[in-house]
PDB file of C-alpha atoms in Angstrom:
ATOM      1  CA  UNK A 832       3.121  -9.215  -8.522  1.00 74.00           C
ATOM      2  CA  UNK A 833       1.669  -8.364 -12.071  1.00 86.00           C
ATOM      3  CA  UNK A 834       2.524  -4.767 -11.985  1.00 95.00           C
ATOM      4  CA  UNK A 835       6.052  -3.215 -10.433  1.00 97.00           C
ATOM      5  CA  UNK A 836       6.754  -0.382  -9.982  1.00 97.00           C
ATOM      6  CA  UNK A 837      10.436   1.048 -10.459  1.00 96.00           C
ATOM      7  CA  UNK A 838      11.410   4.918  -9.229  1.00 93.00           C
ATOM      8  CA  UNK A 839      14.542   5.484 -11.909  1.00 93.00           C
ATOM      9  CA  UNK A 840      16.615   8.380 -11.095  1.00 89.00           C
ATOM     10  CA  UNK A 841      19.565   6.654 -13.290  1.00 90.00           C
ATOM     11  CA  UNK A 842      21.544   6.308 -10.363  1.00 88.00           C
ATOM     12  CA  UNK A 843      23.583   3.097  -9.545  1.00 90.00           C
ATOM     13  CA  UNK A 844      20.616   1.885  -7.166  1.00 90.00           C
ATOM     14  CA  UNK A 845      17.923   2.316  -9.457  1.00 92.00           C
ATOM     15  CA  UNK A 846      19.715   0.513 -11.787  1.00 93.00           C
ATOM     16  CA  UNK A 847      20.127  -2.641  -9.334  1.00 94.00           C
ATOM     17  CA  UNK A 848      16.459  -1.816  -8.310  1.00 94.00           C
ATOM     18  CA  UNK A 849      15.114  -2.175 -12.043  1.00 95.00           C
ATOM     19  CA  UNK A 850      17.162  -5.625 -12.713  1.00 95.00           C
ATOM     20  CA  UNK A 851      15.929  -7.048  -9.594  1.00 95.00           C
ATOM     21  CA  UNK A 852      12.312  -6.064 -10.735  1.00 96.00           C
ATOM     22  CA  UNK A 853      12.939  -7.503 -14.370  1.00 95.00           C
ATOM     23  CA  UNK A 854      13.973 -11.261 -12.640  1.00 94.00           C
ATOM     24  CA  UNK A 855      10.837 -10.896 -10.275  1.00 94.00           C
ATOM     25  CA  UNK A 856       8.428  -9.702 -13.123  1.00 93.00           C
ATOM     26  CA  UNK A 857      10.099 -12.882 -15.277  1.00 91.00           C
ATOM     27  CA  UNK A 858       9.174 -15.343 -13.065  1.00 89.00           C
ATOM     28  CA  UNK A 859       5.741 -13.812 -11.905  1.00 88.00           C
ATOM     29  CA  UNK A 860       5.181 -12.901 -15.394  1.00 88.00           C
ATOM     30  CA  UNK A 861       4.243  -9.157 -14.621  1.00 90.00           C
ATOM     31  CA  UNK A 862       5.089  -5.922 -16.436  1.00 95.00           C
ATOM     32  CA  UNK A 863       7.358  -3.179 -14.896  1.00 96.00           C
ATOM     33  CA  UNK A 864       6.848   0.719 -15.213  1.00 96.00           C
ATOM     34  CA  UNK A 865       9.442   2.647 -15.522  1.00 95.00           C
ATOM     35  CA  UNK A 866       8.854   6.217 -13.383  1.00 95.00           C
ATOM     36  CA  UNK A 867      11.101   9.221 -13.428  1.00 93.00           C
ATOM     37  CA  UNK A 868      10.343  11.966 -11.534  1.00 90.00           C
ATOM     38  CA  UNK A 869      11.280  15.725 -12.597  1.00 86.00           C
ATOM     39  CA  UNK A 870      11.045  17.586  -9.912  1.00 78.00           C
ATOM     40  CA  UNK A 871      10.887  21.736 -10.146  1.00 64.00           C
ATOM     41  CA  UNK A 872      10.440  24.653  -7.520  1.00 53.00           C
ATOM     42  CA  UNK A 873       7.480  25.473  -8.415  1.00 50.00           C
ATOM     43  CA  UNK A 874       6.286  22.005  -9.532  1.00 45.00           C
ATOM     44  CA  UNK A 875       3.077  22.090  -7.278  1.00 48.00           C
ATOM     45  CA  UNK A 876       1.533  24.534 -10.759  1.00 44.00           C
ATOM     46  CA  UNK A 877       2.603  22.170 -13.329  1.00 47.00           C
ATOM     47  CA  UNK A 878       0.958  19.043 -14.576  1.00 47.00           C
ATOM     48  CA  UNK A 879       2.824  16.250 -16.848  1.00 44.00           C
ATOM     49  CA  UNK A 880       2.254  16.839 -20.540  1.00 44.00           C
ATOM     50  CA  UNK A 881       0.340  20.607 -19.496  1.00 48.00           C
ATOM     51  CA  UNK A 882       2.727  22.632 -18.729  1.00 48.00           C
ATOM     52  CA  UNK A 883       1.575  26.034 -17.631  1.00 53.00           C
ATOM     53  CA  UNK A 884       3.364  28.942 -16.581  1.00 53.00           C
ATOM     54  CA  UNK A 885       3.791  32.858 -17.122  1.00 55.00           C
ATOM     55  CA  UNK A 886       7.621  33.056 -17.890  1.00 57.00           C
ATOM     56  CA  UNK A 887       7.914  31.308 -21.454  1.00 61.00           C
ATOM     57  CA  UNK A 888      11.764  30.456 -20.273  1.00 61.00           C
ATOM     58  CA  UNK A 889      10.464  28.183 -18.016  1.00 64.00           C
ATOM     59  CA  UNK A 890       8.085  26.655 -20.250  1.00 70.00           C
ATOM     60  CA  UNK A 891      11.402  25.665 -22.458  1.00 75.00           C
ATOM     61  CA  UNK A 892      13.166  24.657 -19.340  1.00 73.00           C
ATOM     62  CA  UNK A 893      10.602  22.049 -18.600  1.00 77.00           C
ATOM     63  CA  UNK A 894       9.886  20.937 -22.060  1.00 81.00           C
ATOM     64  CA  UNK A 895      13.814  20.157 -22.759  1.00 85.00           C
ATOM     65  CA  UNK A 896      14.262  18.744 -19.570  1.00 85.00           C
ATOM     66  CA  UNK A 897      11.315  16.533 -20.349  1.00 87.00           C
ATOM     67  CA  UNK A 898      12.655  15.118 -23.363  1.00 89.00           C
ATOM     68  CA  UNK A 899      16.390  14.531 -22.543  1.00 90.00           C
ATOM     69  CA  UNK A 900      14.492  12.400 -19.782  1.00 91.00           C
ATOM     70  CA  UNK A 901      12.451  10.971 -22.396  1.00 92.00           C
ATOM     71  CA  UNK A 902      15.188  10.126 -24.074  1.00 93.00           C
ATOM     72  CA  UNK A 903      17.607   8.502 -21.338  1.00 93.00           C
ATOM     73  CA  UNK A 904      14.845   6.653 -20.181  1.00 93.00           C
ATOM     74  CA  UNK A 905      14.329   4.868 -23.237  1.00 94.00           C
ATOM     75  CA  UNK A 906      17.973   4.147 -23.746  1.00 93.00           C
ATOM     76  CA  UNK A 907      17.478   2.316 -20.810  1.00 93.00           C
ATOM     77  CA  UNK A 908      14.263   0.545 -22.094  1.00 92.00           C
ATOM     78  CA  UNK A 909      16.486  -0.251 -25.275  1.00 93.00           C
ATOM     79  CA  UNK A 910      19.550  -1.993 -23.344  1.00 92.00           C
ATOM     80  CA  UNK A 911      20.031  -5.394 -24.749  1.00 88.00           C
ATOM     81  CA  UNK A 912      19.948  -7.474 -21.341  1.00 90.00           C
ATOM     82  CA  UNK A 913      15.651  -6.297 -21.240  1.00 89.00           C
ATOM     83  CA  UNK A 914      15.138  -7.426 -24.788  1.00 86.00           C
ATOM     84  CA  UNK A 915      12.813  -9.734 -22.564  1.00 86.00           C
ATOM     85  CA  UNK A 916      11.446  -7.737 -20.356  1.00 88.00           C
ATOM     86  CA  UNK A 917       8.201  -5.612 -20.485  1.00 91.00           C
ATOM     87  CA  UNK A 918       9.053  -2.513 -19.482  1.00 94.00           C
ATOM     88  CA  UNK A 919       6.880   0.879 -19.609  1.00 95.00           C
ATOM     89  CA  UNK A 920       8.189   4.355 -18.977  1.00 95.00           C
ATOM     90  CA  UNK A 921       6.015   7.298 -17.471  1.00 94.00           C
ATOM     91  CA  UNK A 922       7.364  10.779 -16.512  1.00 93.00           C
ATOM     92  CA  UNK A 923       5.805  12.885 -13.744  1.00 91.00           C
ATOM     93  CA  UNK A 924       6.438  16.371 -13.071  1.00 86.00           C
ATOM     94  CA  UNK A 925       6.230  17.007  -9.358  1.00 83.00           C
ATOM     95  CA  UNK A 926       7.602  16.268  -5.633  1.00 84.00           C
ATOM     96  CA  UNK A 927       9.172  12.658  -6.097  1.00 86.00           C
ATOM     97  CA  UNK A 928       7.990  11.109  -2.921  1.00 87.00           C
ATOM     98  CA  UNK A 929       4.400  12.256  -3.356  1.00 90.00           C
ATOM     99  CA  UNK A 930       4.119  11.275  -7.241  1.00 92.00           C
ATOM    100  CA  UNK A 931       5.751   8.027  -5.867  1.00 93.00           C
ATOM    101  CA  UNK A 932       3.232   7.071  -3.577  1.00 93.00           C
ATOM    102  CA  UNK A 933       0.474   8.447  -6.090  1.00 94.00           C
ATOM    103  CA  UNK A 934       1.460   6.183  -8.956  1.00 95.00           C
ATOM    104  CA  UNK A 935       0.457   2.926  -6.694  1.00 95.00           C
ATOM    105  CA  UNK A 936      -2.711   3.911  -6.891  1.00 94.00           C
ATOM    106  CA  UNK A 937      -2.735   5.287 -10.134  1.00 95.00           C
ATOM    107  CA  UNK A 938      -1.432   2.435 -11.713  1.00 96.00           C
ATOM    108  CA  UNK A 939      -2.836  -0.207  -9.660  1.00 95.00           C
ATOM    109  CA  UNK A 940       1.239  -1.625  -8.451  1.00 96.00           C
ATOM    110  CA  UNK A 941       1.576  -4.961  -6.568  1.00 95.00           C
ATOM    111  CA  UNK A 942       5.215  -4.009  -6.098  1.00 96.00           C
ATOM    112  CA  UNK A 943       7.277  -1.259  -5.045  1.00 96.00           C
ATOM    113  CA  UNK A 944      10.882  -1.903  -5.899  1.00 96.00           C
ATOM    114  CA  UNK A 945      13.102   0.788  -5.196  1.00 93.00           C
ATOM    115  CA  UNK A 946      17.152   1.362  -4.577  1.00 89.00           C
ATOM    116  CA  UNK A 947      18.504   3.402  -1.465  1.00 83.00           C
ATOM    117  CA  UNK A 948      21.665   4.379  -0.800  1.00 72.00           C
ATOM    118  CA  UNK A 949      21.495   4.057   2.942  1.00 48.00           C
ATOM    119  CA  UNK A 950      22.369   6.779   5.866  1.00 44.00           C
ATOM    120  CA  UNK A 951      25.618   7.773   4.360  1.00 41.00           C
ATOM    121  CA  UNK A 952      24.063   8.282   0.247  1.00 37.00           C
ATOM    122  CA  UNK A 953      24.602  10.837  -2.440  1.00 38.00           C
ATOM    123  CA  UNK A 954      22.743  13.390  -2.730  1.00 40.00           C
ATOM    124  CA  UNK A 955      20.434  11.587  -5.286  1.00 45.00           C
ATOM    125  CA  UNK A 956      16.289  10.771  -4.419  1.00 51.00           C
ATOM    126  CA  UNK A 957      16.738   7.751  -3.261  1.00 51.00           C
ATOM    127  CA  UNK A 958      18.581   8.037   0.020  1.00 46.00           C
ATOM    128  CA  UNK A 959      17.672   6.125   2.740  1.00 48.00           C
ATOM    129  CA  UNK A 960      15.637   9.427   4.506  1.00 58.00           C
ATOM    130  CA  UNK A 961      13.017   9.291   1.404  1.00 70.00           C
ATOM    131  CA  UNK A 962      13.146   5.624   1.083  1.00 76.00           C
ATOM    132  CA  UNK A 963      11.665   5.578   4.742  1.00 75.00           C
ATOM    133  CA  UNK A 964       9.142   7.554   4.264  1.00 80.00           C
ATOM    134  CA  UNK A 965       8.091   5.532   0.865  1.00 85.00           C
ATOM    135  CA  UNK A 966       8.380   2.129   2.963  1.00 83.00           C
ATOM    136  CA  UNK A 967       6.015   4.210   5.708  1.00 81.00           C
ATOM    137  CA  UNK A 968       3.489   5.007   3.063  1.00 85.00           C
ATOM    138  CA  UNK A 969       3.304   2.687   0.092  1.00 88.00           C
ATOM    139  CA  UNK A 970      -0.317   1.512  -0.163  1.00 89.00           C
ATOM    140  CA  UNK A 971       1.647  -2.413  -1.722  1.00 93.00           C
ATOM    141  CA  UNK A 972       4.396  -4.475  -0.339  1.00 94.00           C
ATOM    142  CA  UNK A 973       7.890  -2.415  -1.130  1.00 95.00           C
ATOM    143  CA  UNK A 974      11.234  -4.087  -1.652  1.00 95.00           C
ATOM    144  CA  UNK A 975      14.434  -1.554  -1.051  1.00 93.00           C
ATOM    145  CA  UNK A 976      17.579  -2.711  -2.860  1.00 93.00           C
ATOM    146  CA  UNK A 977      20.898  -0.948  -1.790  1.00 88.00           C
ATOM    147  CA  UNK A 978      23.379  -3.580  -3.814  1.00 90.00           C
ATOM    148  CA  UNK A 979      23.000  -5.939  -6.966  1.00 92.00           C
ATOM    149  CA  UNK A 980      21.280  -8.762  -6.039  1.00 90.00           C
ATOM    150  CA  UNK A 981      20.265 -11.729  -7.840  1.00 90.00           C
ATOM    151  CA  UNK A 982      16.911 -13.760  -7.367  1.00 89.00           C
ATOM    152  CA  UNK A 983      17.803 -17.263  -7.754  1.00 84.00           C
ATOM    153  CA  UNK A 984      20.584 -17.217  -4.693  1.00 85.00           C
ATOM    154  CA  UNK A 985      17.284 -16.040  -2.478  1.00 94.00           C
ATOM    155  CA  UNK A 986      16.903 -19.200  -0.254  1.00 95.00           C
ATOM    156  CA  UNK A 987      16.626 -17.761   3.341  1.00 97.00           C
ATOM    157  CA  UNK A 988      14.308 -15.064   4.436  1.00 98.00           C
ATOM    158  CA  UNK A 989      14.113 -13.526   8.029  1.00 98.00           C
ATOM    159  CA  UNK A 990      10.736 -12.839   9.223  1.00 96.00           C
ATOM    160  CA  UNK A 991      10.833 -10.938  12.700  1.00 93.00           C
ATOM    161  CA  UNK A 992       7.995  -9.881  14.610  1.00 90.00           C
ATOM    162  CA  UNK A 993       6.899 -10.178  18.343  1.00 87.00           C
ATOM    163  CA  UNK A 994       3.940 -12.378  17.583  1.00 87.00           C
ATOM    164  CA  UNK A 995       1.414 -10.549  19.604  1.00 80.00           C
ATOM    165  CA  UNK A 996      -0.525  -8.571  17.173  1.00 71.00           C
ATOM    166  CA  UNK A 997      -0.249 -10.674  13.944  1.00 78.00           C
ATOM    167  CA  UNK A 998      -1.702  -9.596  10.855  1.00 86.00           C
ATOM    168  CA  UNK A 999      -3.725 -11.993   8.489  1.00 90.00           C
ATOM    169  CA  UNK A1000      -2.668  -9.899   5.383  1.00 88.00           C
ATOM    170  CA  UNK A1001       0.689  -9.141   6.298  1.00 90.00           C
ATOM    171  CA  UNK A1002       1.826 -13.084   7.048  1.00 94.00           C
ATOM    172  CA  UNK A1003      -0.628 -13.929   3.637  1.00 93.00           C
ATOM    173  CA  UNK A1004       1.863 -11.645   1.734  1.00 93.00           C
ATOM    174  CA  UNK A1005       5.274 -13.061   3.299  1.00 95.00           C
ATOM    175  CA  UNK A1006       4.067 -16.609   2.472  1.00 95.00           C
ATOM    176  CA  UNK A1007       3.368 -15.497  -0.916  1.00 94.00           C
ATOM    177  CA  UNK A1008       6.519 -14.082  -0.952  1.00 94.00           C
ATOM    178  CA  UNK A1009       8.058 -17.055   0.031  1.00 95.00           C
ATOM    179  CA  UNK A1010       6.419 -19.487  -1.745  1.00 94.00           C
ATOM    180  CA  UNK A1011       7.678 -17.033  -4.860  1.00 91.00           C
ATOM    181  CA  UNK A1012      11.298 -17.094  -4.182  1.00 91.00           C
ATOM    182  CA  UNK A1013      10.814 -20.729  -3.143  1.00 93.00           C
ATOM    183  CA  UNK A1014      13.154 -20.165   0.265  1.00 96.00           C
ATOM    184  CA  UNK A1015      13.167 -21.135   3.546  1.00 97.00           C
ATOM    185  CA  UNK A1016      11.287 -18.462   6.121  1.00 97.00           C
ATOM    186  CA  UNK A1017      13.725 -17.846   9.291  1.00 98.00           C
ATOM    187  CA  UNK A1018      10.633 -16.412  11.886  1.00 97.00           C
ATOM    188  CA  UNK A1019      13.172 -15.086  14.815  1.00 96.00           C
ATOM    189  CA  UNK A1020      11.851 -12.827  17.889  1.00 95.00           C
ATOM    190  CA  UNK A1021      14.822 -10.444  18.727  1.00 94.00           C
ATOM    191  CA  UNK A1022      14.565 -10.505  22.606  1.00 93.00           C
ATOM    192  CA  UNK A1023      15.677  -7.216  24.204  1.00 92.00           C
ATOM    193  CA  UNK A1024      16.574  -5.962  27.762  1.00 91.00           C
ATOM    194  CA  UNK A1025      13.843  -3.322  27.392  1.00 87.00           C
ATOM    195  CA  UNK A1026      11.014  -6.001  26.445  1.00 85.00           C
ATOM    196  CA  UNK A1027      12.773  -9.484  27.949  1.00 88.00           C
ATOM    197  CA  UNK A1028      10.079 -12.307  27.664  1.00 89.00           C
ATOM    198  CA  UNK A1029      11.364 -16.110  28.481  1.00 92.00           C
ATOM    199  CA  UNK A1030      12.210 -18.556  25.968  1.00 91.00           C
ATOM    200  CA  UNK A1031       9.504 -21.098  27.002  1.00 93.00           C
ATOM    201  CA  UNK A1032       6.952 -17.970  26.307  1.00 93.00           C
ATOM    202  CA  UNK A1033       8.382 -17.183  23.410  1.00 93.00           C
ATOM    203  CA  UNK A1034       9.040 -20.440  21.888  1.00 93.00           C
ATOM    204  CA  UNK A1035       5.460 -21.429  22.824  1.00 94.00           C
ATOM    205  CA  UNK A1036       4.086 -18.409  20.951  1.00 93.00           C
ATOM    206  CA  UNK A1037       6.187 -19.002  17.165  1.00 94.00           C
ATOM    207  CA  UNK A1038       4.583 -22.554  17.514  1.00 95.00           C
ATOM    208  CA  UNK A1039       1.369 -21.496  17.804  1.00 94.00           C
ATOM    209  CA  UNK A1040       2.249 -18.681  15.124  1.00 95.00           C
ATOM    210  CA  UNK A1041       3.401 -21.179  13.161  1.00 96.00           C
ATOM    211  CA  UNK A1042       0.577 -23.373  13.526  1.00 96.00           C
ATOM    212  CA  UNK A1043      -2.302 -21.082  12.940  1.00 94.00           C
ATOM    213  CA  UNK A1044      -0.852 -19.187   9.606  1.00 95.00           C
ATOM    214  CA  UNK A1045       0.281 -23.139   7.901  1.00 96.00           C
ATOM    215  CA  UNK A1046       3.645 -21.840   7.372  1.00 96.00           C
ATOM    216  CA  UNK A1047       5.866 -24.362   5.813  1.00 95.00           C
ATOM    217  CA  UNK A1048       9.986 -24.810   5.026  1.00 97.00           C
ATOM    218  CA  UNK A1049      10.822 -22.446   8.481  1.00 97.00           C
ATOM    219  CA  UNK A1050      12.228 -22.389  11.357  1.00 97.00           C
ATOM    220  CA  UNK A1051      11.756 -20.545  14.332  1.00 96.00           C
ATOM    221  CA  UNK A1052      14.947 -18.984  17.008  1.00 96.00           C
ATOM    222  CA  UNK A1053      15.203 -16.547  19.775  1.00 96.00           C
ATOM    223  CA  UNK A1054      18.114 -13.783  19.204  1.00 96.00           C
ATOM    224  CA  UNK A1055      19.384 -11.864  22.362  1.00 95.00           C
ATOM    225  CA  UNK A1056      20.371  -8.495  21.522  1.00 95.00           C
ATOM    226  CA  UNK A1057      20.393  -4.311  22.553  1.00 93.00           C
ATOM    227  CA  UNK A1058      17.634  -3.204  20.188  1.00 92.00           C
ATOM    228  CA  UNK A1059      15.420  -4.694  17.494  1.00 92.00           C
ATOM    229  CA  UNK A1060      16.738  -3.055  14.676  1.00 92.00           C
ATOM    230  CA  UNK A1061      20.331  -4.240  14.745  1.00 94.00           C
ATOM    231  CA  UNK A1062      19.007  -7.737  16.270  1.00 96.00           C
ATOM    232  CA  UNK A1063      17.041  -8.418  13.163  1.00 96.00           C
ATOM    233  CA  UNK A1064      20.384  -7.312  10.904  1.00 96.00           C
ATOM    234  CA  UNK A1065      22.897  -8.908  12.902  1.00 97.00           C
ATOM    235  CA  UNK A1066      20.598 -12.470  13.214  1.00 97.00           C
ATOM    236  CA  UNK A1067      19.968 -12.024   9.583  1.00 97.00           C
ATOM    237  CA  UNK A1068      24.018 -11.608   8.856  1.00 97.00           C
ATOM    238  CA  UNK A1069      24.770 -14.664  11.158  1.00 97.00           C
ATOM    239  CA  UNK A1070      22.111 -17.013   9.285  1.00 97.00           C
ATOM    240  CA  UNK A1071      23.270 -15.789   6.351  1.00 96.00           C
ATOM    241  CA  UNK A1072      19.973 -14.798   5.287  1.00 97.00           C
ATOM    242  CA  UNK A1073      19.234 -13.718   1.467  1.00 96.00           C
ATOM    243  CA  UNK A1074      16.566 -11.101   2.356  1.00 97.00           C
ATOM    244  CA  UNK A1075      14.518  -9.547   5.512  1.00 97.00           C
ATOM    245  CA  UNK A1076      10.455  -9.422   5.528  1.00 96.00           C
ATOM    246  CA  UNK A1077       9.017  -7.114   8.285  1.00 92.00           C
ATOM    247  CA  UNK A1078       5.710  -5.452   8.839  1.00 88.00           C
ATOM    248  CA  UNK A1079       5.495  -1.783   8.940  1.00 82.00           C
ATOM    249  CA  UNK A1080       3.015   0.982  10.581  1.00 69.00           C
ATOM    250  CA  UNK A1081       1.992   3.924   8.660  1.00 52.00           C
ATOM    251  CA  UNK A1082       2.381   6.103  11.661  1.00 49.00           C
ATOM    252  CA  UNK A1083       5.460   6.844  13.999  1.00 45.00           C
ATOM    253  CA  UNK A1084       4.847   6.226  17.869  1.00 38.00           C
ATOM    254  CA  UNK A1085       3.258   3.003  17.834  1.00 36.00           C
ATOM    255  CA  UNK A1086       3.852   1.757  21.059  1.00 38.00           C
ATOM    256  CA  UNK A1087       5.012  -2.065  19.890  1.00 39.00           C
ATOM    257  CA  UNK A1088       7.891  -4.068  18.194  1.00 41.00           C
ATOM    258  CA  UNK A1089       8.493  -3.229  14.250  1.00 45.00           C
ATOM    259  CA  UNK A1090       6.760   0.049  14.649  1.00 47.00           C
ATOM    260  CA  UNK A1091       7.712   1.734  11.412  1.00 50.00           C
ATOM    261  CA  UNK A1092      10.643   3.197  12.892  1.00 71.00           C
ATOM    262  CA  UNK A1093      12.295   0.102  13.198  1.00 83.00           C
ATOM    263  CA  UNK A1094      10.972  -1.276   9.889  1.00 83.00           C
ATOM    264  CA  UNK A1095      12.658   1.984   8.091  1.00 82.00           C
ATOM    265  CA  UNK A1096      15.917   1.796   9.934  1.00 85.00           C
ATOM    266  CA  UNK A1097      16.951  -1.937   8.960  1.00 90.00           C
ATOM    267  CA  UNK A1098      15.930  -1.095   5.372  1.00 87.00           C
ATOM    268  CA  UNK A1099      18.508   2.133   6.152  1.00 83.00           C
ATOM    269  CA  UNK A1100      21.196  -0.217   6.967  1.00 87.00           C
ATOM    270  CA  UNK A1101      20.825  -3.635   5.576  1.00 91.00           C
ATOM    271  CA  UNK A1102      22.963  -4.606   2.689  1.00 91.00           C
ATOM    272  CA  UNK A1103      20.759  -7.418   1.389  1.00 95.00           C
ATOM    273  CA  UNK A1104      16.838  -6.887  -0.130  1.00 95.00           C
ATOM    274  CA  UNK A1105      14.939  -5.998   2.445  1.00 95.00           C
ATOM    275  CA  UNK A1106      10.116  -6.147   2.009  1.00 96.00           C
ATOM    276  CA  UNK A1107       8.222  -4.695   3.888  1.00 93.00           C
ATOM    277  CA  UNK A1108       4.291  -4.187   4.319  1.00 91.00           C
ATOM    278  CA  UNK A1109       2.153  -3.062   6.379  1.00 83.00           C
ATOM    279  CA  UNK A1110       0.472  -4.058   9.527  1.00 77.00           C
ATOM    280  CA  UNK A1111      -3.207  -2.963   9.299  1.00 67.00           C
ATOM    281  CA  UNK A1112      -3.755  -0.533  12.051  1.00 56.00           C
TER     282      UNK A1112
END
C-alpha cells in the first residue's frame, strides 16, 4: 500500500476518505495523491494542462476553474493535521469515473480509497451509483468510506464468501490486509433459502479454507438469512465488526455468491469501511 489513491470532490466523504488514507499511508509508510476531477460537457476534446477549443470563453472557463481547484486543493494539502502526511495533488479534466479508473494505472495505485454517500446521497460524484461501478472496475483493492472512521479501533473484519471458487490473490490480499490492521478475520458463509447447503458441508469447507490459505487470528460461523447482501451487513452489525472484505467480479451476471452485484450493494449500504477486490475471472 505504497501509493493511494484519493478521488477529492471536497465533499464531507472525501474528506473522511483522505484521513482514513493519511492513517493507512502512516503506518504502511506510502504516499497519497490527491485527484480532483473537473468534469465539462464537452470534456472528451480537452486534455489537462492543453486546453483546446474554438470559443476563447471557454478556454477562460476552464483555465479559472482550473485554478480555484488548484487552489482549494492545496488548502487542503496545507491543513495542519497532514503536516505529516505526504500528500500529492493532480487535476484531470474529463469524465470522473473514467479518469478514476485511468489514474490506477497511470500512477501505479495499491489503494483506492474513496467516500460514498450511499443510495440516498447528494448530488455530489461520489454517490453510491458511481462508487459501484469504481469498486466493479478498479484494477487494485478499493476501500469505500461513507463515515469517519479511525484505524486503530479496526480489530474485526468480516470476510464472506461461499468457498467454492477461492481465489489465491484475492485471500493473499485480505491476509495482507489483515495482518496490516492487525485484527481478527470473521470468515462467515451467509446461508440462504435460494442456495441452502448444511452446516456439516459448510463447516467442513471454512476448515479446509482455512487450512489451505494459513489464515491465522479467525474464526469461522454460518449466518441464516434472505439474501447475501443484507446477511453479510446484518452478521457484520451483530459481531460488531470494524470493516467488511469481499471479492468482486468485473462483470454483472456471474452466476455465483459475491458476484459484483452483491459486492457493490453492501458497499451501498454499509456504514463501516468496507474492501473489496477482485476475483480473477
Amino acid at each position: 500500500m505504497k501509493q493511494i489513491l484519493v478521488p477529492y470532490d471536497f465533499s464531507k466523504v472525501a474528506e473522511h476518505a483522505l484521513d482514513f488514507a493519511c492513517q493507512i499511508a502512516d503506518k504502511s509508510e506510502g504516499n497519497i495523491l490527491l485527484l480532483n476531477v473537473i468534469e465539462h460537457p464537452t470534456a472528451d476534446s480537452f486534455k489537462t494542462m492543453g486546453i483546446q477549443s474554438d470559443d476563447p470563453m471557454e478556454q477562460l472557463y476552464i483555465k479559472k476553474m482550473y485554478e480555484r481547484v488548484q487552489e482549494k486543493l492545496a488548502e487542503v494539502v496545507s491543513n495542519a493535521k497532514y503536516a505529516d502526511d505526504k500528500i500529492a495533488t493532480k487535476i484531470q479534466l474529463g469524465n470522473a469515473f473514467n479518469t478514476i479508473i485511468d489514474q490506477i494505472t497511470e500512477e501505479h495505485v495499491d489503494l483506492l480509497i474513496v467516500g460514498t454517500e450511499g443510495a440516498e446521497g447528494l448530488n455530489e460524484f461520489f454517490v453510491g451509483s458511481n462508487t459501484e461501478k469504481i469498486v466493479r472496475k478498479a484494477q487494485c483493492p478499493v476501500i469505500s468510506v461513507s463515515e469517519k472512521v479511525d484505524l486503530e479501533p479496526i480489530e474485526k473484519i468480516v470476510f464472506a464468501s461461499d468457498f467454492i471458487n477461492t481465489d489465491d490473490f484475492l485471500i493473499e490480499k485480505v491476509k495482507s490486509l489483515q495482518a496490516m490492521m492487525d485484527a481478527q478475520l470473521k470468515i462467515v458463509k451467509i446461508n440462504t433459502p435460494a442456495s441452502f447447503t448444511s452446516t456439516r458441508h459448510d463447516l467442513k469447507q471454512m476448515k479446509e479454507f482455512v487450512e489451505k490459505y494459513g489464515i491465522e487470528n479467525c474464526t469461522s460461523e454460518i449466518y441464516n438469512y434472505k439474501n447475501e447482501e443484507d446477511g453479510i451487513i446484518y452478521y457484520a452489525e451483530d459481531v460488531e465488526a470494524d470493516m467488511i472484505a469481499l471479492g468482486t467480479h468485473q462483470r454483472r451476471g456471474v452466476g455465483h455468491f459475491l458476484a459484483g452485484s452483491i459486492a457493490e450493494d453492501v458497499v451501498n449500504h454499509a456504514t463501516i469501511p468496507v474492501w473489496t477486490a477482485h476475483i480473477k475471472d
